[in-house]
Amino acid sequence: MESEGPLETRTQRVFGSTQYFRLWIAQVLSSCGDWLGLFAILITAERIGGGTPEASVAYVMIARFFPGLIFGSAAGVLVDRWDRKRTMIACDIGRAATLLWLPFVDFVWQLVLASLLLEVFALLWAPAKEASVPNLVPLEKLTAVNSLSLVAAYGTFPVAAAVSIGLAGLASVLEHIAVLDVLRIDAESLAFYIDALTFATSAAIIATLALPRALLSETDHRIYRVSDAEATKVWSPSEVFGDLREGWSYIFINPTVRMVNIALAVGLIGGGMVIPLGPVFAEDVLKVDQGDGFRAFMVALGIGVAWGVALLTARQNKLQKERVFVAAVFGAGVCLFLATSMWTLLGAALLVGGLGVCAGTVYVLGFTLLQEHATEDLRARVFAGLFTLVRSSVMMALLVGPALALFLNGLSDKFFDKDVNIFGFHIIIPGVRLTMWLAALIIVAAGLLTLTSMRKSPAPASEVSR
């Protein structure tokens, strides 16, 4: 990372370094491309699915989840062994090439294969990026840059949605140009072509970066920057599996890393249930339209996350990160419990906004703590392990939440007629409300597990001399 004089540029003040700023731009492009491509893939799956469009969409979504569960941890081992810069460039080029193929796909199996390839490339790109960040910015700016990373990852969703809508009009003009027939121009193919361009541009930006590793000298215990190419390892099944075992052992042995993984993995089992059950809760409990209620929840959640990120950025140098992290986990559980105890859409939405504040805080501080405490040679494996746990937890929430709500709805109807009287107040308790209360308690349990896991944490592992 370039040295910073007393007169910092605005880019260095906000992004920590111009190197990270360029990496952030690459992430913005990649994230926007991911969302844009996902929208187009789902629409294409429905179009070519024939008489079973729902099954085609389900196959595509399984193809997006499956590699993370099977290959996620192995991706971290590979990234820790490979040159991170070359890995990210290769993944972006691979995604661009896959997307250029998609306009010519006519069968669902081809779409599923493309989705698998895109997901594998994403699984390699993400830990390589996260492992590189602490070597590009000062440690005291990690919280701020992780807030920016959250914006890049999820703030691009509405941008991609707007672009996706606009492409329909553009396609209606271009599809009448005969010379473009070979490109199979329609709204989805345009999205794929633009998506490929975003990844190609991201690869070009990353090619301009210096992404060194930081290794500890055994003789004088100082840290030197060396290129990934200098860190050669033996490739054999026993060595690779040994690296995989070492990464997971570190995740559970290091108290800070363990704390973050427990909080996010267990907490997301509860928090993830909001996605499938939110519309049902709006209709069955709040007595409003499913779509209107769910949109209100999502807007409130997004605004809450933005407030959480802004507060963290403003107070980053005065935070005791571990304590604030644990408090935010508890706060998320409390806000969800109170939100699902409300009887009006406004009250529930305001508390969902509080959930967003806590969720944004947990995300940003969790990533910051991992970057500070994970050692250089294990950092990609730590993040790959985190991503694997997160995906598993979200999938469990999506599958278990609706089934549990249906089961509890039957019990409530049988024993309480979905209504209880507490101190003269009638409280309706359909299965969805009971499930959301349970989800909140799961998040609180994650906070308790995190609290018991937290003890005196070691000093950050990446004290790199700047």
Coordinates of C-alpha atoms in Angstrom, one line a residue:
M1 CA 0.0 0.0 0.0
E2 CA 1.3 3.4 -0.9
S3 CA 2.5 5.6 2.0
E4 CA 0.2 8.4 3.1
G5 CA 1.5 11.8 3.9
P6 CA 0.0 14.3 6.2
L7 CA -2.1 15.7 3.4
E8 CA -4.3 12.7 2.7
T9 CA -6.4 12.8 -0.4
R10 CA -10.2 12.5 -0.1
T11 CA -10.0 9.0 -1.5
Q12 CA -7.4 7.9 1.1
R13 CA -9.5 9.4 3.9
V14 CA -12.7 7.6 2.8
F15 CA -11.3 4.3 1.4
G16 CA -8.1 4.0 3.3
S17 CA -5.9 3.9 0.1
T18 CA -6.3 4.4 -3.6
Q19 CA -5.5 0.7 -4.0
Y20 CA -8.6 -0.3 -2.0
F21 CA -10.7 2.3 -3.8
R22 CA -9.9 0.6 -7.1
L23 CA -10.7 -2.8 -5.5
W24 CA -14.0 -1.4 -4.2
I25 CA -14.9 -0.2 -7.7
A26 CA -14.2 -3.7 -9.0
Q27 CA -16.5 -5.1 -6.2
V28 CA -19.3 -2.7 -7.2
L29 CA -19.1 -3.8 -10.8
S30 CA -19.0 -7.5 -9.8
S31 CA -21.9 -7.1 -7.4
C32 CA -24.0 -5.2 -9.9
G33 CA -23.2 -7.9 -12.4
D34 CA -24.1 -10.7 -10.0
W35 CA -27.6 -9.2 -9.4
L36 CA -28.2 -8.3 -13.0
G37 CA -27.2 -11.8 -14.1
L38 CA -29.3 -13.4 -11.5
F39 CA -32.5 -11.5 -12.5
A40 CA -31.9 -12.5 -16.2
I41 CA -31.1 -16.1 -15.4
L42 CA -34.3 -16.5 -13.4
I43 CA -36.4 -14.9 -16.2
T44 CA -34.7 -17.2 -18.7
A45 CA -35.3 -20.3 -16.6
E46 CA -39.0 -19.4 -16.5
R47 CA -39.1 -18.8 -20.3
I48 CA -37.4 -22.1 -21.3
G49 CA -38.9 -24.2 -18.6
G50 CA -41.8 -25.3 -20.8
G51 CA -44.7 -26.6 -18.7
T52 CA -42.8 -26.5 -15.5
P53 CA -41.3 -23.0 -15.1
E54 CA -41.3 -23.3 -11.3
A55 CA -39.2 -26.4 -11.4
S56 CA -36.7 -24.7 -13.7
V57 CA -36.3 -21.8 -11.4
A58 CA -35.9 -24.2 -8.4
Y59 CA -33.1 -26.0 -10.3
V60 CA -31.3 -22.8 -11.0
M61 CA -31.6 -21.7 -7.3
I62 CA -30.3 -25.1 -6.1
A63 CA -27.4 -24.7 -8.6
R64 CA -26.6 -21.3 -6.9
F65 CA -26.7 -22.8 -3.3
F66 CA -25.2 -26.3 -3.9
P67 CA -21.5 -25.3 -4.7
G68 CA -21.2 -23.2 -1.6
L69 CA -22.2 -26.1 0.7
I70 CA -19.9 -28.6 -1.0
F71 CA -17.0 -26.5 -2.4
G72 CA -17.0 -23.5 -0.1
S73 CA -14.4 -24.6 2.3
A74 CA -12.2 -26.1 -0.4
A75 CA -12.3 -22.7 -2.2
G76 CA -10.6 -21.2 0.8
V77 CA -7.8 -23.8 0.7
L78 CA -7.2 -23.0 -3.0
V79 CA -7.2 -19.3 -2.5
D80 CA -4.7 -19.5 0.4
R81 CA -2.4 -21.5 -2.0
W82 CA -2.9 -19.4 -5.1
D83 CA -2.0 -15.9 -6.1
R84 CA -5.0 -13.8 -5.0
K85 CA -4.8 -11.3 -7.7
R86 CA -4.6 -13.9 -10.5
T87 CA -7.4 -15.8 -8.9
M88 CA -9.7 -12.8 -8.9
I89 CA -8.8 -11.9 -12.5
A90 CA -9.3 -15.5 -13.7
C91 CA -12.7 -15.7 -11.9
D92 CA -13.9 -12.4 -13.4
I93 CA -12.8 -13.6 -16.9
G94 CA -14.5 -17.0 -16.3
R95 CA -17.7 -15.3 -15.3
A96 CA -17.6 -13.0 -18.3
A97 CA -17.1 -16.0 -20.7
T98 CA -19.9 -17.9 -19.1
L99 CA -22.3 -15.0 -19.4
L100 CA -21.5 -14.5 -23.1
W101 CA -22.6 -18.1 -23.6
L102 CA -26.0 -17.7 -21.8
P103 CA -27.8 -15.8 -24.6
F104 CA -27.5 -19.0 -26.7
V105 CA -28.8 -21.4 -24.1
D106 CA -31.9 -23.3 -25.0
F107 CA -32.2 -26.0 -22.3
V108 CA -32.6 -25.9 -18.6
W109 CA -29.6 -28.2 -18.0
Q110 CA -27.4 -25.6 -19.8
L111 CA -28.7 -22.9 -17.6
V112 CA -28.1 -25.0 -14.5
L113 CA -24.5 -25.7 -15.6
A114 CA -23.8 -22.0 -16.2
S115 CA -25.2 -21.2 -12.8
L116 CA -22.9 -23.8 -11.2
L117 CA -19.9 -22.3 -13.0
L118 CA -20.8 -18.7 -12.0
E119 CA -21.2 -19.8 -8.4
V120 CA -17.8 -21.6 -8.3
F121 CA -16.1 -18.5 -9.6
A122 CA -17.9 -16.3 -7.0
L123 CA -16.8 -18.7 -4.2
L124 CA -13.2 -18.2 -5.2
W125 CA -13.4 -14.5 -5.8
A126 CA -15.0 -13.5 -2.5
P127 CA -12.4 -15.0 0.0
A128 CA -9.6 -13.7 -2.2
K129 CA -11.0 -10.2 -2.0
E130 CA -11.7 -10.3 1.8
A131 CA -8.3 -11.8 2.5
S132 CA -6.6 -9.0 0.6
V133 CA -8.3 -6.1 2.2
P134 CA -6.2 -5.9 5.5
N135 CA -3.1 -5.6 3.3
L136 CA -4.4 -2.5 1.5
V137 CA -5.8 -0.3 4.3
P138 CA -4.7 0.7 7.8
L139 CA -6.2 -1.4 10.5
E140 CA -8.0 1.5 12.0
K141 CA -10.0 2.0 8.8
L142 CA -11.1 -1.6 8.4
T143 CA -14.5 -0.9 9.9
A144 CA -15.1 1.9 7.5
V145 CA -14.1 0.0 4.4
N146 CA -16.2 -3.0 5.4
S147 CA -19.1 -0.7 5.6
L148 CA -18.4 0.4 2.1
S149 CA -18.1 -3.3 1.1
L150 CA -21.6 -3.9 2.4
V151 CA -22.8 -1.0 0.3
A152 CA -21.1 -2.5 -2.7
A153 CA -22.6 -5.9 -2.1
Y154 CA -26.2 -5.0 -1.4
G155 CA -26.6 -1.4 -2.4
T156 CA -26.2 -2.4 -6.0
F157 CA -29.4 -4.5 -5.9
P158 CA -31.8 -1.5 -6.7
V159 CA -29.3 -0.3 -9.4
A160 CA -29.3 -3.7 -11.1
A161 CA -33.1 -3.9 -10.8
A162 CA -33.5 -0.5 -12.5
V163 CA -31.0 -1.4 -15.3
S164 CA -32.9 -4.7 -15.8
I165 CA -36.2 -2.8 -16.3
G166 CA -34.6 -0.3 -18.6
L167 CA -33.1 -3.0 -20.8
A168 CA -36.6 -4.2 -21.9
G169 CA -37.1 -0.9 -23.7
L170 CA -33.6 -0.9 -25.3
A171 CA -34.1 -4.5 -26.5
S172 CA -37.3 -3.6 -28.2
V173 CA -35.4 -1.2 -30.4
L174 CA -32.3 -3.3 -31.0
E175 CA -34.1 -6.5 -31.9
H176 CA -35.4 -4.9 -35.1
I177 CA -31.8 -4.4 -36.3
A178 CA -31.2 -7.4 -38.6
V179 CA -27.4 -7.4 -38.3
L180 CA -27.8 -8.0 -34.6
D181 CA -29.9 -11.2 -35.0
V182 CA -26.8 -13.4 -34.5
L183 CA -26.6 -12.0 -30.9
R184 CA -30.2 -13.1 -30.1
I185 CA -31.0 -9.7 -28.7
D186 CA -33.7 -9.5 -26.1
A187 CA -33.9 -8.0 -22.6
E188 CA -32.2 -11.0 -21.0
S189 CA -29.4 -11.4 -23.5
L190 CA -28.7 -7.7 -23.2
A191 CA -28.4 -8.2 -19.4
F192 CA -26.0 -11.0 -20.0
Y193 CA -23.8 -8.9 -22.4
I194 CA -23.7 -6.0 -20.0
D195 CA -23.0 -8.3 -17.1
A196 CA -20.1 -9.8 -19.0
L197 CA -18.8 -6.3 -19.6
T198 CA -18.9 -5.5 -15.8
F199 CA -16.8 -8.6 -15.0
A200 CA -14.3 -7.9 -17.8
T201 CA -13.9 -4.3 -16.5
S202 CA -13.5 -5.6 -12.9
A203 CA -10.7 -8.0 -14.1
A204 CA -9.0 -5.0 -15.9
I205 CA -9.1 -2.9 -12.7
I206 CA -7.8 -5.7 -10.5
A207 CA -4.9 -6.3 -13.0
T208 CA -3.7 -2.8 -12.0
L209 CA -3.5 -3.6 -8.3
A210 CA -0.7 -4.7 -6.1
L211 CA -2.1 -7.4 -3.8
P212 CA 0.8 -8.7 -1.7
R213 CA 0.8 -11.1 1.2
A214 CA 2.3 -10.2 4.5
L215 CA 4.6 -12.8 6.0
L216 CA 6.2 -12.9 9.4
S217 CA 10.0 -13.2 9.5
E218 CA 11.1 -16.0 11.8
T219 CA 14.4 -14.2 12.6
D220 CA 13.3 -10.8 13.8
H221 CA 9.5 -11.2 13.9
R222 CA 8.9 -8.2 11.6
I223 CA 6.5 -8.4 8.8
Y224 CA 7.5 -8.2 5.2
R225 CA 5.3 -7.9 2.1
V226 CA 6.0 -10.6 -0.5
S227 CA 4.1 -11.7 -3.6
D228 CA 1.8 -14.7 -3.6
A229 CA 4.1 -16.3 -6.2
E230 CA 6.8 -16.6 -3.5
A231 CA 4.6 -18.7 -1.2
T232 CA 4.9 -22.1 -2.9
K233 CA 3.4 -25.2 -1.3
V234 CA 3.3 -28.9 -2.1
W235 CA 0.3 -30.1 -3.9
S236 CA -0.8 -33.5 -2.7
P237 CA -4.1 -34.9 -1.3
S238 CA -2.7 -35.1 2.2
E239 CA -1.4 -31.6 2.1
V240 CA -4.7 -30.1 0.8
F241 CA -6.8 -32.0 3.3
G242 CA -4.4 -30.9 6.0
D243 CA -4.9 -27.3 5.0
L244 CA -8.7 -27.8 5.1
R245 CA -8.5 -29.3 8.6
E246 CA -6.1 -26.6 9.8
G247 CA -8.5 -23.9 8.6
W248 CA -11.6 -25.3 10.4
S249 CA -9.5 -26.0 13.5
Y250 CA -8.4 -22.4 13.6
I251 CA -12.0 -21.2 13.2
F252 CA -13.1 -23.1 16.3
I253 CA -9.9 -22.6 18.4
N254 CA -9.4 -18.8 17.9
P255 CA -11.9 -17.2 20.3
T256 CA -12.7 -14.1 18.2
V257 CA -13.0 -16.1 14.9
R258 CA -15.2 -18.6 16.7
M259 CA -17.3 -15.9 18.2
V260 CA -18.0 -14.3 14.8
N261 CA -18.8 -17.6 13.1
I262 CA -21.2 -18.7 15.9
A263 CA -23.0 -15.4 15.9
L264 CA -23.5 -15.3 12.1
A265 CA -24.3 -19.0 11.6
V266 CA -26.8 -19.4 14.4
G267 CA -28.2 -15.9 14.1
L268 CA -29.0 -16.3 10.4
I269 CA -31.0 -19.5 11.1
G270 CA -33.4 -17.2 13.0
G271 CA -33.0 -14.1 10.9
G272 CA -33.3 -15.9 7.6
M273 CA -36.8 -17.0 8.5
V274 CA -37.9 -13.4 7.9
I275 CA -37.6 -13.8 4.2
P276 CA -40.1 -16.6 3.6
L277 CA -42.4 -15.7 6.5
G278 CA -42.5 -11.9 6.2
P279 CA -45.4 -11.8 3.6
V280 CA -47.4 -14.4 5.6
F281 CA -46.9 -12.5 8.8
A282 CA -48.1 -9.3 7.1
E283 CA -51.3 -11.0 6.0
D284 CA -52.2 -13.3 8.9
V285 CA -51.2 -11.1 11.8
L286 CA -51.2 -7.5 10.6
K287 CA -54.1 -8.0 8.2
V288 CA -52.4 -6.1 5.3
D289 CA -51.6 -7.2 1.7
Q290 CA -48.7 -9.6 1.6
G291 CA -46.9 -7.6 -1.1
D292 CA -47.4 -4.2 0.6
G293 CA -46.3 -5.6 4.0
F294 CA -43.3 -7.4 2.8
R295 CA -42.1 -4.3 0.7
A296 CA -42.5 -2.2 3.9
F297 CA -40.4 -4.6 5.8
M298 CA -37.7 -4.7 3.2
V299 CA -37.5 -0.9 2.9
A300 CA -37.3 -0.6 6.7
L301 CA -34.7 -3.2 6.9
G302 CA -32.6 -1.5 4.2
I303 CA -32.9 1.9 5.9
G304 CA -31.9 0.3 9.2
V305 CA -28.8 -1.3 7.7
A306 CA -27.8 2.0 6.2
W307 CA -28.2 3.8 9.6
G308 CA -26.2 1.1 11.3
V309 CA -23.4 1.4 8.7
A310 CA -23.4 5.2 9.0
L311 CA -23.2 5.1 12.8
L312 CA -20.3 2.5 12.7
T313 CA -18.4 4.6 10.2
A314 CA -18.8 7.8 12.4
R315 CA -17.8 6.0 15.6
Q316 CA -15.3 3.5 14.3
N317 CA -12.3 4.7 16.3
K318 CA -14.2 4.8 19.6
L319 CA -15.8 1.3 19.5
Q320 CA -14.9 -1.8 21.6
K321 CA -15.7 -4.0 18.6
E322 CA -16.2 -7.3 20.4
R323 CA -18.7 -5.8 22.9
V324 CA -20.6 -3.8 20.3
F325 CA -20.8 -7.0 18.1
V326 CA -22.3 -9.1 20.9
A327 CA -24.7 -6.3 21.9
A328 CA -25.8 -6.0 18.3
V329 CA -26.6 -9.7 18.1
F330 CA -28.8 -9.5 21.2
G331 CA -30.4 -6.3 19.8
A332 CA -31.3 -8.1 16.6
G333 CA -33.1 -10.8 18.5
V334 CA -35.0 -8.3 20.7
C335 CA -36.0 -6.2 17.8
L336 CA -37.3 -9.2 15.8
F337 CA -39.3 -10.4 18.9
L338 CA -40.9 -7.0 19.4
A339 CA -41.6 -6.5 15.7
T340 CA -43.5 -9.8 15.5
S341 CA -45.4 -8.8 18.7
M342 CA -46.8 -5.7 17.0
W343 CA -50.3 -5.4 15.7
T344 CA -49.8 -2.5 13.3
L345 CA -47.6 -2.4 10.1
L346 CA -46.0 0.9 11.2
G347 CA -44.9 -0.5 14.6
A348 CA -43.6 -3.7 13.1
A349 CA -41.7 -1.8 10.3
L350 CA -40.0 0.5 12.7
L351 CA -38.7 -2.4 14.8
V352 CA -37.6 -4.2 11.6
G353 CA -35.6 -1.0 11.0
G354 CA -34.0 -1.6 14.4
L355 CA -33.3 -5.1 13.3
G356 CA -31.6 -3.7 10.2
V357 CA -29.4 -1.4 12.3
C358 CA -28.2 -4.4 14.4
A359 CA -27.8 -6.6 11.4
G360 CA -25.6 -4.1 9.6
T361 CA -23.5 -3.7 12.7
V362 CA -23.0 -7.4 13.1
Y363 CA -22.1 -7.8 9.4
V364 CA -19.5 -5.0 9.3
L365 CA -17.9 -5.7 12.7
G366 CA -17.9 -9.4 12.0
F367 CA -15.9 -9.0 8.9
T368 CA -13.6 -6.4 10.6
L369 CA -12.9 -8.8 13.5
L370 CA -12.1 -11.6 11.2
Q371 CA -9.7 -9.5 9.1
E372 CA -8.0 -8.2 12.2
H373 CA -7.5 -11.5 14.0
A374 CA -7.2 -14.2 11.2
T375 CA -3.6 -14.8 10.3
E376 CA -2.4 -14.0 6.8
D377 CA -1.9 -17.6 5.7
L378 CA -5.3 -18.7 6.9
R379 CA -7.5 -15.7 6.2
A380 CA -9.0 -17.0 2.9
R381 CA -10.0 -20.3 4.6
V382 CA -11.5 -18.4 7.5
F383 CA -13.8 -16.4 5.2
A384 CA -14.6 -19.4 3.0
G385 CA -15.6 -21.2 6.2
L386 CA -17.8 -18.3 7.2
F387 CA -19.5 -18.2 3.8
T388 CA -20.1 -21.9 4.0
L389 CA -21.8 -21.6 7.4
V390 CA -23.8 -18.6 6.3
R391 CA -25.1 -20.4 3.2
S392 CA -26.0 -23.5 5.2
S393 CA -27.8 -21.4 7.8
V394 CA -29.8 -19.4 5.3
M395 CA -30.8 -22.6 3.4
M396 CA -31.9 -24.2 6.7
A397 CA -34.0 -21.1 7.5
L398 CA -35.6 -21.0 4.1
L399 CA -36.5 -24.7 4.3
V400 CA -37.4 -25.0 8.0
G401 CA -39.2 -21.7 8.5
P402 CA -42.3 -22.4 6.4
A403 CA -42.6 -26.0 7.5
L404 CA -42.3 -25.0 11.2
A405 CA -44.9 -22.3 10.7
L406 CA -47.3 -24.8 9.2
F407 CA -46.7 -27.3 12.1
L408 CA -47.1 -24.7 14.8
N409 CA -50.2 -23.3 13.1
G410 CA -51.9 -26.7 13.4
L411 CA -51.0 -26.9 17.1
S412 CA -52.1 -23.4 17.8
D413 CA -55.4 -24.0 16.1
K414 CA -56.0 -27.2 17.9
F415 CA -55.1 -26.1 21.5
F416 CA -55.7 -22.3 21.5
D417 CA -57.9 -21.6 18.5
K418 CA -55.0 -19.3 17.5
D419 CA -56.0 -16.8 20.3
V420 CA -54.9 -16.4 23.9
N421 CA -56.0 -14.0 26.6
I422 CA -53.2 -12.5 28.7
F423 CA -54.3 -10.0 31.4
G424 CA -57.4 -9.1 29.4
F425 CA -55.6 -8.7 26.1
H426 CA -56.5 -11.0 23.2
I427 CA -53.3 -12.0 21.3
I428 CA -53.6 -13.9 18.1
I429 CA -50.9 -16.6 17.8
P430 CA -51.0 -18.2 14.3
G431 CA -48.1 -20.4 13.4
V432 CA -46.2 -17.7 11.6
R433 CA -46.1 -15.5 14.7
L434 CA -45.0 -18.4 16.9
T435 CA -42.3 -19.2 14.4
M436 CA -41.0 -15.6 14.2
W437 CA -40.9 -15.5 18.0
L438 CA -38.9 -18.7 17.9
A439 CA -36.6 -17.2 15.3
A440 CA -36.0 -14.2 17.6
L441 CA -35.2 -16.5 20.5
I442 CA -32.7 -18.3 18.2
I443 CA -30.9 -15.0 17.5
V444 CA -30.8 -14.3 21.3
A445 CA -29.4 -17.8 21.8
A446 CA -26.7 -16.9 19.2
G447 CA -25.9 -13.9 21.4
L448 CA -25.6 -16.1 24.5
L449 CA -23.3 -18.5 22.7
T450 CA -21.3 -15.6 21.4
L451 CA -21.0 -14.2 24.9
T452 CA -19.8 -17.5 26.4
S453 CA -17.4 -18.0 23.5
M454 CA -15.8 -14.5 24.0
R455 CA -12.9 -14.3 26.3
K456 CA -9.8 -12.2 26.1
S457 CA -9.1 -12.1 22.4
P458 CA -5.6 -12.2 21.0
A459 CA -4.1 -9.1 19.4
P460 CA -4.9 -8.7 15.7
A461 CA -2.8 -11.0 13.6
S462 CA -2.1 -8.5 10.8
E463 CA 0.0 -5.8 12.4
V464 CA 1.6 -5.0 9.1
S465 CA 4.2 -2.4 9.0
R466 CA 3.0 0.3 6.7

